[in-house]
Each structure stands twice: as C-alpha cells, then as structure tokens.
Short mmCIF file of C-alpha atoms and ligand atoms in Angstrom, two decimals:
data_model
loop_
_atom_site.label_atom_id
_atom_site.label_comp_id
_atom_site.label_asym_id
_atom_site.label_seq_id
_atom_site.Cartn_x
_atom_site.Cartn_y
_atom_site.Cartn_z
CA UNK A 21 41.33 -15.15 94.70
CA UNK A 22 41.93 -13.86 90.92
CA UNK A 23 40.14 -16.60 88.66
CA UNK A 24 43.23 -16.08 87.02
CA UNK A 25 41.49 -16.08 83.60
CA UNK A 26 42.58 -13.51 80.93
CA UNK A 27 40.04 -10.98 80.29
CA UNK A 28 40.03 -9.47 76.91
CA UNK A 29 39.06 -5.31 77.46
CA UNK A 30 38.49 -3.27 74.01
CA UNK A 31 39.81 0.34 75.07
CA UNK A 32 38.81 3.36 73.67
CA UNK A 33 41.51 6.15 75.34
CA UNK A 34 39.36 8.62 73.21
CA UNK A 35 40.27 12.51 73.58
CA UNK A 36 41.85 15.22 75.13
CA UNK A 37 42.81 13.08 78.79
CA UNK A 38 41.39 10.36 77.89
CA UNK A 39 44.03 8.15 77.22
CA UNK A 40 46.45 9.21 79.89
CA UNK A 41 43.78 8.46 82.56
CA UNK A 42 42.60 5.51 81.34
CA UNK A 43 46.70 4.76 81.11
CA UNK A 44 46.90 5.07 84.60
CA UNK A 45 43.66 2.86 85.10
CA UNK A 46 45.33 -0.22 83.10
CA UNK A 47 48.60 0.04 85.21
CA UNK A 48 46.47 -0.20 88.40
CA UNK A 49 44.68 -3.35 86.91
CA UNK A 50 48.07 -4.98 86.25
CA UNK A 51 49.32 -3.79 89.75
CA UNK A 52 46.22 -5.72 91.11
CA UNK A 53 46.83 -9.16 89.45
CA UNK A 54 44.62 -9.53 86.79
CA UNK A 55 45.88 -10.25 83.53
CA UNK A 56 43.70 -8.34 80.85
CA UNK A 57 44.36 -8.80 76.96
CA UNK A 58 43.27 -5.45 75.38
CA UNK A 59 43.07 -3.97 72.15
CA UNK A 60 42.37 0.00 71.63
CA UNK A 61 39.83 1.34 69.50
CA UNK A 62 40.49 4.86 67.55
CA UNK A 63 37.58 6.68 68.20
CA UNK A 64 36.34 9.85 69.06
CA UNK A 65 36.47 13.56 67.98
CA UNK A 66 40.38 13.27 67.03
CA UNK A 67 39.80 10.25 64.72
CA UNK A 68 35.93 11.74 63.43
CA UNK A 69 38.27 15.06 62.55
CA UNK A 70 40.88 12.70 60.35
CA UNK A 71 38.86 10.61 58.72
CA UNK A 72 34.58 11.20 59.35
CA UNK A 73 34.58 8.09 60.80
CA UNK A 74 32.09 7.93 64.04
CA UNK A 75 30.89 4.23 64.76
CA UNK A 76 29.87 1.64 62.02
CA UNK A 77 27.96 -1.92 63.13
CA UNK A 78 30.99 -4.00 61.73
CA UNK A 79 33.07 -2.10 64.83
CA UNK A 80 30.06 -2.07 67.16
CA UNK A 81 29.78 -5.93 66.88
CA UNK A 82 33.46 -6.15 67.30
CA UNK A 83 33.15 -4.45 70.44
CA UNK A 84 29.85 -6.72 71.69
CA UNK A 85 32.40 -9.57 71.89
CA UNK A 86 34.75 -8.04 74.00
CA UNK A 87 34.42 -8.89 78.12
CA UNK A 88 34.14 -5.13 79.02
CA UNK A 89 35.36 -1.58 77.11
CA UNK A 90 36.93 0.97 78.66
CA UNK A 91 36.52 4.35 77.57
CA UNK A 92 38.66 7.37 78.76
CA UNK A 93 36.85 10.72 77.36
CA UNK A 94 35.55 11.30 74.18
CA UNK A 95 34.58 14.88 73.01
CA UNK A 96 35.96 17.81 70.82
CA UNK A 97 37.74 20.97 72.87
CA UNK A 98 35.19 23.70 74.03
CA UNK A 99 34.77 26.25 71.24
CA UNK A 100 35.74 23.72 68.48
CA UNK A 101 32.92 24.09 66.36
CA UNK A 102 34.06 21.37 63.89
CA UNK A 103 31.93 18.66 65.34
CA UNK A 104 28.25 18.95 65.33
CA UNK A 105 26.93 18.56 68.74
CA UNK A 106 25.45 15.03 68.89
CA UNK A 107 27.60 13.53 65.98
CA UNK A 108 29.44 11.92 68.77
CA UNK A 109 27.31 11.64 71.25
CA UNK A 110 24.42 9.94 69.76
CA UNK A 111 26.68 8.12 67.03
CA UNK A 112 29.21 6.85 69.12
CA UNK A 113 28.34 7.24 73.19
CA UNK A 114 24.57 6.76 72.52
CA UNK A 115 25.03 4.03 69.43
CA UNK A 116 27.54 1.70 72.50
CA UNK A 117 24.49 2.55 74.95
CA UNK A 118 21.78 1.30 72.39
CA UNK A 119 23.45 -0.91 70.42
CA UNK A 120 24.76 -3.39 73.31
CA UNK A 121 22.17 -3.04 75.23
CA UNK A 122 23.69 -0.88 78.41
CA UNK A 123 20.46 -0.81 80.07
CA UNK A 124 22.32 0.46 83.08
CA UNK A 125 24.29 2.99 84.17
CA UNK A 126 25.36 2.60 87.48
CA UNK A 127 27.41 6.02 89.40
CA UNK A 128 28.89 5.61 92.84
CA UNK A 129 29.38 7.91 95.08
CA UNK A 130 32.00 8.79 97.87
CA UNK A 131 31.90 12.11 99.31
CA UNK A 132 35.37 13.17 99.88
CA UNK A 133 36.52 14.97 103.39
CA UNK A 134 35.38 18.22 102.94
CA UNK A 135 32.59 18.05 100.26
CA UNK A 136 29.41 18.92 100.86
CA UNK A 137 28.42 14.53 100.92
CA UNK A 138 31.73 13.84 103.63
CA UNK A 139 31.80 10.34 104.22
CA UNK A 140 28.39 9.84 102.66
CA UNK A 141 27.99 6.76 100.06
CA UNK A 142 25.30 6.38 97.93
CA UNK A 143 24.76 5.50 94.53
CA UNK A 144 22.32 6.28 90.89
CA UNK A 145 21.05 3.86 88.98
CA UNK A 146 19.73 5.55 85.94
CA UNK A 147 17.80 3.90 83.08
CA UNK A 148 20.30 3.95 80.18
CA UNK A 149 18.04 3.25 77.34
CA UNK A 150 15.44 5.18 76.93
CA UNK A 151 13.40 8.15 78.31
CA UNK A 152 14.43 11.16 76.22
CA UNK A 153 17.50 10.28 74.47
CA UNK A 154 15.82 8.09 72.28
CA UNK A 155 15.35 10.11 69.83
CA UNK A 156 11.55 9.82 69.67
CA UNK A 157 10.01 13.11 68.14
CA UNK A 158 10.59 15.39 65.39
CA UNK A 159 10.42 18.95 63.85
CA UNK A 160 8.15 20.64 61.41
CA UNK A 161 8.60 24.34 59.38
CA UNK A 162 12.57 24.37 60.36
CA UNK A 163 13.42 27.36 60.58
CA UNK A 164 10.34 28.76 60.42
CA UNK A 165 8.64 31.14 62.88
CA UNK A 166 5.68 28.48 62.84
CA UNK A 167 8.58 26.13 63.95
CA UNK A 168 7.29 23.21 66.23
CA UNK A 169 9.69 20.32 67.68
CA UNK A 170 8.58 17.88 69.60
CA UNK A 171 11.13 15.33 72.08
CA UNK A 172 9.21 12.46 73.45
CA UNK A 173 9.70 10.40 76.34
CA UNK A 174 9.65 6.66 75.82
CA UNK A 175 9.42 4.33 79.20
CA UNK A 176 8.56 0.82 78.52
CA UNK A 177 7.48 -1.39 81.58
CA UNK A 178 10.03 -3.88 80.37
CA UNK A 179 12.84 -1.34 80.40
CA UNK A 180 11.91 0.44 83.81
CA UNK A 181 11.11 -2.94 85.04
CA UNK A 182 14.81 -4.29 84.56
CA UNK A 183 16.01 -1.26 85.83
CA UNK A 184 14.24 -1.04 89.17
CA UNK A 185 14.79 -4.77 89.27
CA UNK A 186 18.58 -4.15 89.34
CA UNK A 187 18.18 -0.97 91.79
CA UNK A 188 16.64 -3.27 94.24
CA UNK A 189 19.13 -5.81 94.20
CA UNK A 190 21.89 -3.07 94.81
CA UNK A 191 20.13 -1.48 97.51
CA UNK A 192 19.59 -4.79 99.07
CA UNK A 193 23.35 -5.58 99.37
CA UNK A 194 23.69 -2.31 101.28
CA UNK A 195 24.09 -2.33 105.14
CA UNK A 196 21.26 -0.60 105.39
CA UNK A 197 19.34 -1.40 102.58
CA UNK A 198 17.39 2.11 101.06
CA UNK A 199 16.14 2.99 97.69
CA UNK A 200 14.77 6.35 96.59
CA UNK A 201 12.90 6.73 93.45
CA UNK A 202 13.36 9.73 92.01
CA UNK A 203 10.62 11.24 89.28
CA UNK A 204 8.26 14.39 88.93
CA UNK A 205 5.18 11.87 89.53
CA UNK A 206 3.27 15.75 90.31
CA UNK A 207 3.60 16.35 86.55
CA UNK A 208 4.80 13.56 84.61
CA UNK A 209 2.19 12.02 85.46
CA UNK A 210 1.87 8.96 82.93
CA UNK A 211 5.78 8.27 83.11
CA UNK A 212 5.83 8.75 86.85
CA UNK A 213 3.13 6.48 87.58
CA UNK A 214 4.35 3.60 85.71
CA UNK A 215 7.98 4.05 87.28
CA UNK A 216 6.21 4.65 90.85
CA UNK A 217 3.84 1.51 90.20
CA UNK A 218 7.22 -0.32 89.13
CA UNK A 219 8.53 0.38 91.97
CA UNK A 220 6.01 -0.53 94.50
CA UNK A 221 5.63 -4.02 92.49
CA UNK A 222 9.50 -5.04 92.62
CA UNK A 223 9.40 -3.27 95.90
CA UNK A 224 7.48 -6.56 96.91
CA UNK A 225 10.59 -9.45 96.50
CA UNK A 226 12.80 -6.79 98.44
CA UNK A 227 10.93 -6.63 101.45
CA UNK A 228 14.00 -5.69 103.99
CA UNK A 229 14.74 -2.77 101.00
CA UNK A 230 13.45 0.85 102.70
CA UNK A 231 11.43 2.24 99.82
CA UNK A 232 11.01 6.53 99.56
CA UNK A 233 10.55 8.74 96.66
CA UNK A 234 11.48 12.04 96.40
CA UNK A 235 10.59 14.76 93.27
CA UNK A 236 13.82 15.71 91.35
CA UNK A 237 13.42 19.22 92.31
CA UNK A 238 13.35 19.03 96.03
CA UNK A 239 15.86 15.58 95.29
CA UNK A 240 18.25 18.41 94.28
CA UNK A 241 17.66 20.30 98.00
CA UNK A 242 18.39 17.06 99.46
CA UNK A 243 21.68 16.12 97.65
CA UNK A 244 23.02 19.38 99.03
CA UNK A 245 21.42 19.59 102.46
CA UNK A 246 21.07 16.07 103.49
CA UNK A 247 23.21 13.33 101.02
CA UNK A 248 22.89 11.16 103.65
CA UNK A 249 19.68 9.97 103.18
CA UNK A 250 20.34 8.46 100.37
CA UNK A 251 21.60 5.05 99.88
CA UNK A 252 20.61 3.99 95.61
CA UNK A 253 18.78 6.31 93.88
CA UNK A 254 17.19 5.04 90.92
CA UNK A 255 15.94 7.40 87.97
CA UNK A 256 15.28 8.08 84.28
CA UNK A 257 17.67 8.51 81.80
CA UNK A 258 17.52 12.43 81.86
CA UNK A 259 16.64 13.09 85.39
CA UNK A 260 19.77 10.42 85.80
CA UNK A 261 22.11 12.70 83.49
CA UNK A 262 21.37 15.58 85.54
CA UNK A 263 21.17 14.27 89.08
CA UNK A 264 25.09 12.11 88.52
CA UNK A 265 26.63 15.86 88.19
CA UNK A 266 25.39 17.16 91.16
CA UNK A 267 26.57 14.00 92.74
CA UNK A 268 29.27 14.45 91.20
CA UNK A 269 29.63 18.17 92.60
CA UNK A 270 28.48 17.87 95.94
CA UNK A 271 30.77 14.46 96.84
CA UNK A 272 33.95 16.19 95.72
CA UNK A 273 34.02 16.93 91.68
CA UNK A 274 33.32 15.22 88.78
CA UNK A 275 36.97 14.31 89.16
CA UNK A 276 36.37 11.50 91.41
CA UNK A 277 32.73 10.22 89.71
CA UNK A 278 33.12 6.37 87.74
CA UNK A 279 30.24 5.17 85.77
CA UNK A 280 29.33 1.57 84.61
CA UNK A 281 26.83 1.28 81.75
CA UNK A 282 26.03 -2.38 82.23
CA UNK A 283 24.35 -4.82 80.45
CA UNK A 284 23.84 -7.06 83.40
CA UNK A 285 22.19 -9.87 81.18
CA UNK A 286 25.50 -9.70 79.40
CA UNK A 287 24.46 -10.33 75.55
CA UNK A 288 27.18 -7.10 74.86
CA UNK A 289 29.92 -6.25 76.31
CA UNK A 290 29.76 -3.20 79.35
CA UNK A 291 31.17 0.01 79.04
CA UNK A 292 33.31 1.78 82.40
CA UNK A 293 33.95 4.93 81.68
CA UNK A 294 34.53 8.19 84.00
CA UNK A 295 31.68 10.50 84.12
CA UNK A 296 34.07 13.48 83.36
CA UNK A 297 34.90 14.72 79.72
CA UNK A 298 37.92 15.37 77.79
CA UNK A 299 39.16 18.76 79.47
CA UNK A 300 41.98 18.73 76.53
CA UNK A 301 42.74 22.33 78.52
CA UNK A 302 44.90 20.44 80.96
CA UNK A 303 45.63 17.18 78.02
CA UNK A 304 48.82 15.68 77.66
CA UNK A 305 50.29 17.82 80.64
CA UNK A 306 49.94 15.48 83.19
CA UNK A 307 47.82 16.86 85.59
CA UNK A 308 44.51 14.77 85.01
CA UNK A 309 43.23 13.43 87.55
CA UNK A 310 43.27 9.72 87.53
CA UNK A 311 40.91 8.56 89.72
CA UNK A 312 37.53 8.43 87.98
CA UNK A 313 38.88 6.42 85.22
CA UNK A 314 40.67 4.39 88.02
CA UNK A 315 37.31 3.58 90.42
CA UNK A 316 35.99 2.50 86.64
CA UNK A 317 38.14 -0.06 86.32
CA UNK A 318 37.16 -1.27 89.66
CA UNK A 319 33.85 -1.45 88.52
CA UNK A 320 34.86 -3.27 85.77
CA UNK A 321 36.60 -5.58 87.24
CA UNK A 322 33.50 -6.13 89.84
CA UNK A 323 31.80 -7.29 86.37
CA UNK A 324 34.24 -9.54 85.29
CA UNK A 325 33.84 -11.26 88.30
CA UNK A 326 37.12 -10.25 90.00
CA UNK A 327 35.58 -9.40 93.32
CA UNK A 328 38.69 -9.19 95.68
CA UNK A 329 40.88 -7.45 92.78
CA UNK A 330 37.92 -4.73 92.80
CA UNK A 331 37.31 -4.75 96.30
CA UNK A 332 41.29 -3.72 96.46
CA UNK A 333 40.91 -0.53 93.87
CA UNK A 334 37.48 0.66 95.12
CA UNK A 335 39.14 0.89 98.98
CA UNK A 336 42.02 2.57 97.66
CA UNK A 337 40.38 5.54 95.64
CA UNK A 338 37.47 5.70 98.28
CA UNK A 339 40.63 6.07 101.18
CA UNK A 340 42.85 8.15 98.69
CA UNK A 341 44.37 10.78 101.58
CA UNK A 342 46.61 12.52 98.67
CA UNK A 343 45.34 16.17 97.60
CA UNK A 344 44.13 16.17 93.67
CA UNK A 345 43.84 19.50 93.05
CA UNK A 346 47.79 20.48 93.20
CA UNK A 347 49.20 17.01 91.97
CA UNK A 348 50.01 15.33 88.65
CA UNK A 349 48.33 12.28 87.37
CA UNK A 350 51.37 10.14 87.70
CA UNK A 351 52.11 11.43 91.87
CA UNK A 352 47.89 10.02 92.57
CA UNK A 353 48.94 7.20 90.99
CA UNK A 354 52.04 6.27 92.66
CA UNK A 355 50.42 7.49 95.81
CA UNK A 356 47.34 4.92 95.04
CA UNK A 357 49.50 2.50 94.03
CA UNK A 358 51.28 2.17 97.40
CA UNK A 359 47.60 2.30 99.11
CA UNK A 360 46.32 -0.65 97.52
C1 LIG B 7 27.02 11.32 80.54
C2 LIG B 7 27.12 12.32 79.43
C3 LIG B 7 26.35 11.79 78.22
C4 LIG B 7 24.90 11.67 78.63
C5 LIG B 7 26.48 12.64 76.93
C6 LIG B 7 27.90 12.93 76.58
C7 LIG B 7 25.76 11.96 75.79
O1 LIG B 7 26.66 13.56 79.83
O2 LIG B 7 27.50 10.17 80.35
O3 LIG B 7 26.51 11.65 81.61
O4 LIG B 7 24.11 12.61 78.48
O5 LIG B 7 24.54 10.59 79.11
MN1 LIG B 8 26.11 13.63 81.93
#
C-alpha cells in the first residue's frame, strides 16, 4: 500500500542523457502510484559552461531538505577540454556526497541472461565518504622535476563502522545471508586491519551473516570466474569505484547498474543516480538506455518508504526480456511499462 504521501524529489537531469533517462524514470514513478512533487536543479557541465556556476552551500542546503534527488548524468563530452577534470566532480558530485552526508553508496547487481554474472545477484556497499577522495594530501615543487604529491587515505572507525554496520544489515535480509569484505589487508596494512577488525566486531550482532574476505586483486578473478559467490560486498571508497564497473561489466553493462548514495540516518537528503555517465554521443537521439536511471528510482522509492511501489520497478527491470542494445529509450520504456 502507497502511504499515499507526496514526496518532494529535487532533480538534477544534468548532461548529455541525463535528462531523457531520468525522464523516463519519473514517468515510471507516476505509472507506479506515487505522487512525487519535484523541482529540477540546473546543474552540471552545460550550466558550469553558461554561467561558472558549480555548487554553492545556499543550493546545497536547498537540496538537504528535499526527501531524495535524482540525478541523471552529469559530465562534459569526451575531448571537451573546457572543464577541468574534478571541477565537477569534486565541486558538485563529491560536494552532494560530503556535504549531506551520503555515507553510502549502495550498487545492485543483476546479471542479465548472457553476461558473464547470469542470474547472479549481489550487491557493493562502498564507503562514500572518505578513503582517497577526500582530498587529504598535497604537492610540493609543481612542476618541478623534484616534484612530490602525496594522496592520503583517511578511514575513521566511525565512518567504516557505519558502513559495515549497514553492509551487515543488507546481507542479513538476503536469503542466504553472505558478506565479503573486500581490502588489500597484505599491504594496506593499517587501513585493512581496522576495516578487517570492523568487520569481525559488527560481524558479532549478525551472527546468521556468512562472513569471507577476499583481496581486491584476486576479488577481480572472482567477479569474472565465479560472481556467484558473492552476495554484499562491502569496500572502500576507491576499491568501491573500481570494483561497481566491473560489476557493472560482467552483469550486463554499465547500462543496467543504479546507485543509491544514502544517508541512512537521514539528516540530508539521498542521492539515486545511475552509475553510467553522460554519453552525449548518443544524447537527445533517443537511444539511451533507460534502465539504470529507472532501477534508481526504485531505490529511491525503497528509501522513501514505498516498499511495494519499489518492489514493482525493481521486478520489472530485473525481468526486463526486451533487447537494449538495438532499441530506443522510449520502446524499453513502453516495454517496462507493460511489465510492471
Ligand atoms: C562514480 C563516479 C564518480 C566516483 C566520479 C564521477 C567522481 O565514477 O559514481 O562511480 O568516482 O565516485
Ligand atoms: Mn565510478
């Protein structure tokens, strides 16, 4: 049953495919039942170009009061050399992250017939906050061939702790309840310890959870040769970045991949976005591929407490029969549309 309460969703269409895809997400809310008031946000590498304008806190604390945000893609068109890398990504993508408190980010997976992961489902928690893309570090002689740069890594107990805490009670809801850490213990040693310690502590109030741990290297073997092992992986930030692509690539594409950076104590609003970028190759032609941007908005909807309206859109993508790769985005959705 809806709760038949009107959720108010900031959406940021973004760039490139962005907004079609995230178009075709909205209609498949409505199609579900649940009423959502929205209001877009006009940001990304399009807007940035017009005006310089990335993120400022007056917008970011506009967007903490919002019930979720949407995002479709943001990002300038490969081999536009206008935007700096990591203007965007660490002042907008990275500034959400921090600045709300997305502690999160949560990437399901559903290997599609044929992929190398057919039939598997499994899942990534990665630490959102921290690790390397905090920014912790610096340079010295720039430029320089005495040039040093340093890029630490920062765990905290209280951020790995939430963030195990959360794997656990994921992995717990699973049929059969499994959770691999994943790390490079072998040479990380002081990061990997406290993540592995973390793990074996939480691992404690989860007793029917199946605890393993794998090394990211060999993790990347097994994603190929054996996804079925798997049931939620959790991970560093980095190690998370990396290991959600080849997910991504061995369950089907990075076409099908959803993401939910979730602040699950809820003092800012969550971000769904799709894990893919802007590919403004195929933009405005309509041949995206909705479905990433689609299984997002399931997951958003799962946070806004919607269970059954979620439940409806996460079946439908995950038993999607159409073919992607020859379609348009507006024949997936009418073809999802009539699975729901
Ligand atoms: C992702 C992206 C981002 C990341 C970039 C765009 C900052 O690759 O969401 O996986 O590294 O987290
Ligand atoms: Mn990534």
């Amino acid at each position: 049953m809806s709760t038949a309460r009107t959720h108010r969703v900031a959406v940021i269409g973004g760039d490139g495919i962005g907004p079609e895809v995230t178009e075709a997400a909205l209609q498949v809310v409505e199609a579900v039942g649940v009423a959502l008031e929205t209001e877009s946000f006009d940001l990304g590498a399009a807007r940035y170009l017009r005006d310089g304008f990335v993120l400022d806190e007056a917008t970011l604390n506009h967007l903490r009061g919002f019930d979720a945000i949407l995002l479709g893609a943001v990002g300038p068109a490969i081999g536009d050399t206008r935007i700096p890398g990591g203007v965007l990504e660490r002042g907008l993508l990275l500034k959400m992250r921090f600045g709300l408190d997305l502690y999160i980010n949560y990437r399901p997976f559903h290997g599609v017939p044929g992929s190398l992961a057919d039939g598997c489902d499994f899942a990534i928690v990665r630490e959102n906050t921290e690790g390397p893309y905090v920014g912790e570090g610096g340079v010295l002689r720039y430029g320089t061939k005495d040039e040093i740069a340093t890029q630490g890594s920062v765990n905290t107990r209280f951020g790995v702790e939430r963030c195990v805490r959360y794997a656990f009670t994921r992995a717990s809801e699973l049929d059969n309840p499994r959770l691999t850490l994943v790390h490079k213990t072998n040479v990380l040693t002081y990061s990997g310890d406290l993540w592995a310690r973390v793990v074996r502590e939480v691992g404690e109030e989860f007793p029917l959870v199946t605890v393993d741990y794998n090394h990211v290297d060999a993790a990347c073997i097994y994603f190929v040769e054996s996804p079925q092992r798997y049931g939620v992986i959790v991970t560093d930030n980095l190690f998370g970045d990396i290991l959600s692509d080849l997910a991504g690539a061995v369950s089907g594409g990075i076409g099908f991949a959803a993401s939910a950076n979730l602040n699950p104590a809820r003092t800012g609003a969550s971000l769904f976005e799709p894990v893919h970028g802007a590919a403004h190759d195929i933009a405005g032609q309509g041949l995206a591929n909705p479905l990433a941007a689609i299984s997002s908005a399931g997951l958003m909807l799962e946070h806004l407490g919607e269970i059954d309206a979620a439940a409806r859109i996460l079946h439908a993508v995950a038993d999607f029969k159409g073919d992607t790769s020859k379609s348009s985005t507006s024949k997936i959705l009418s073809e999802l549309l009539e699975g729901l």
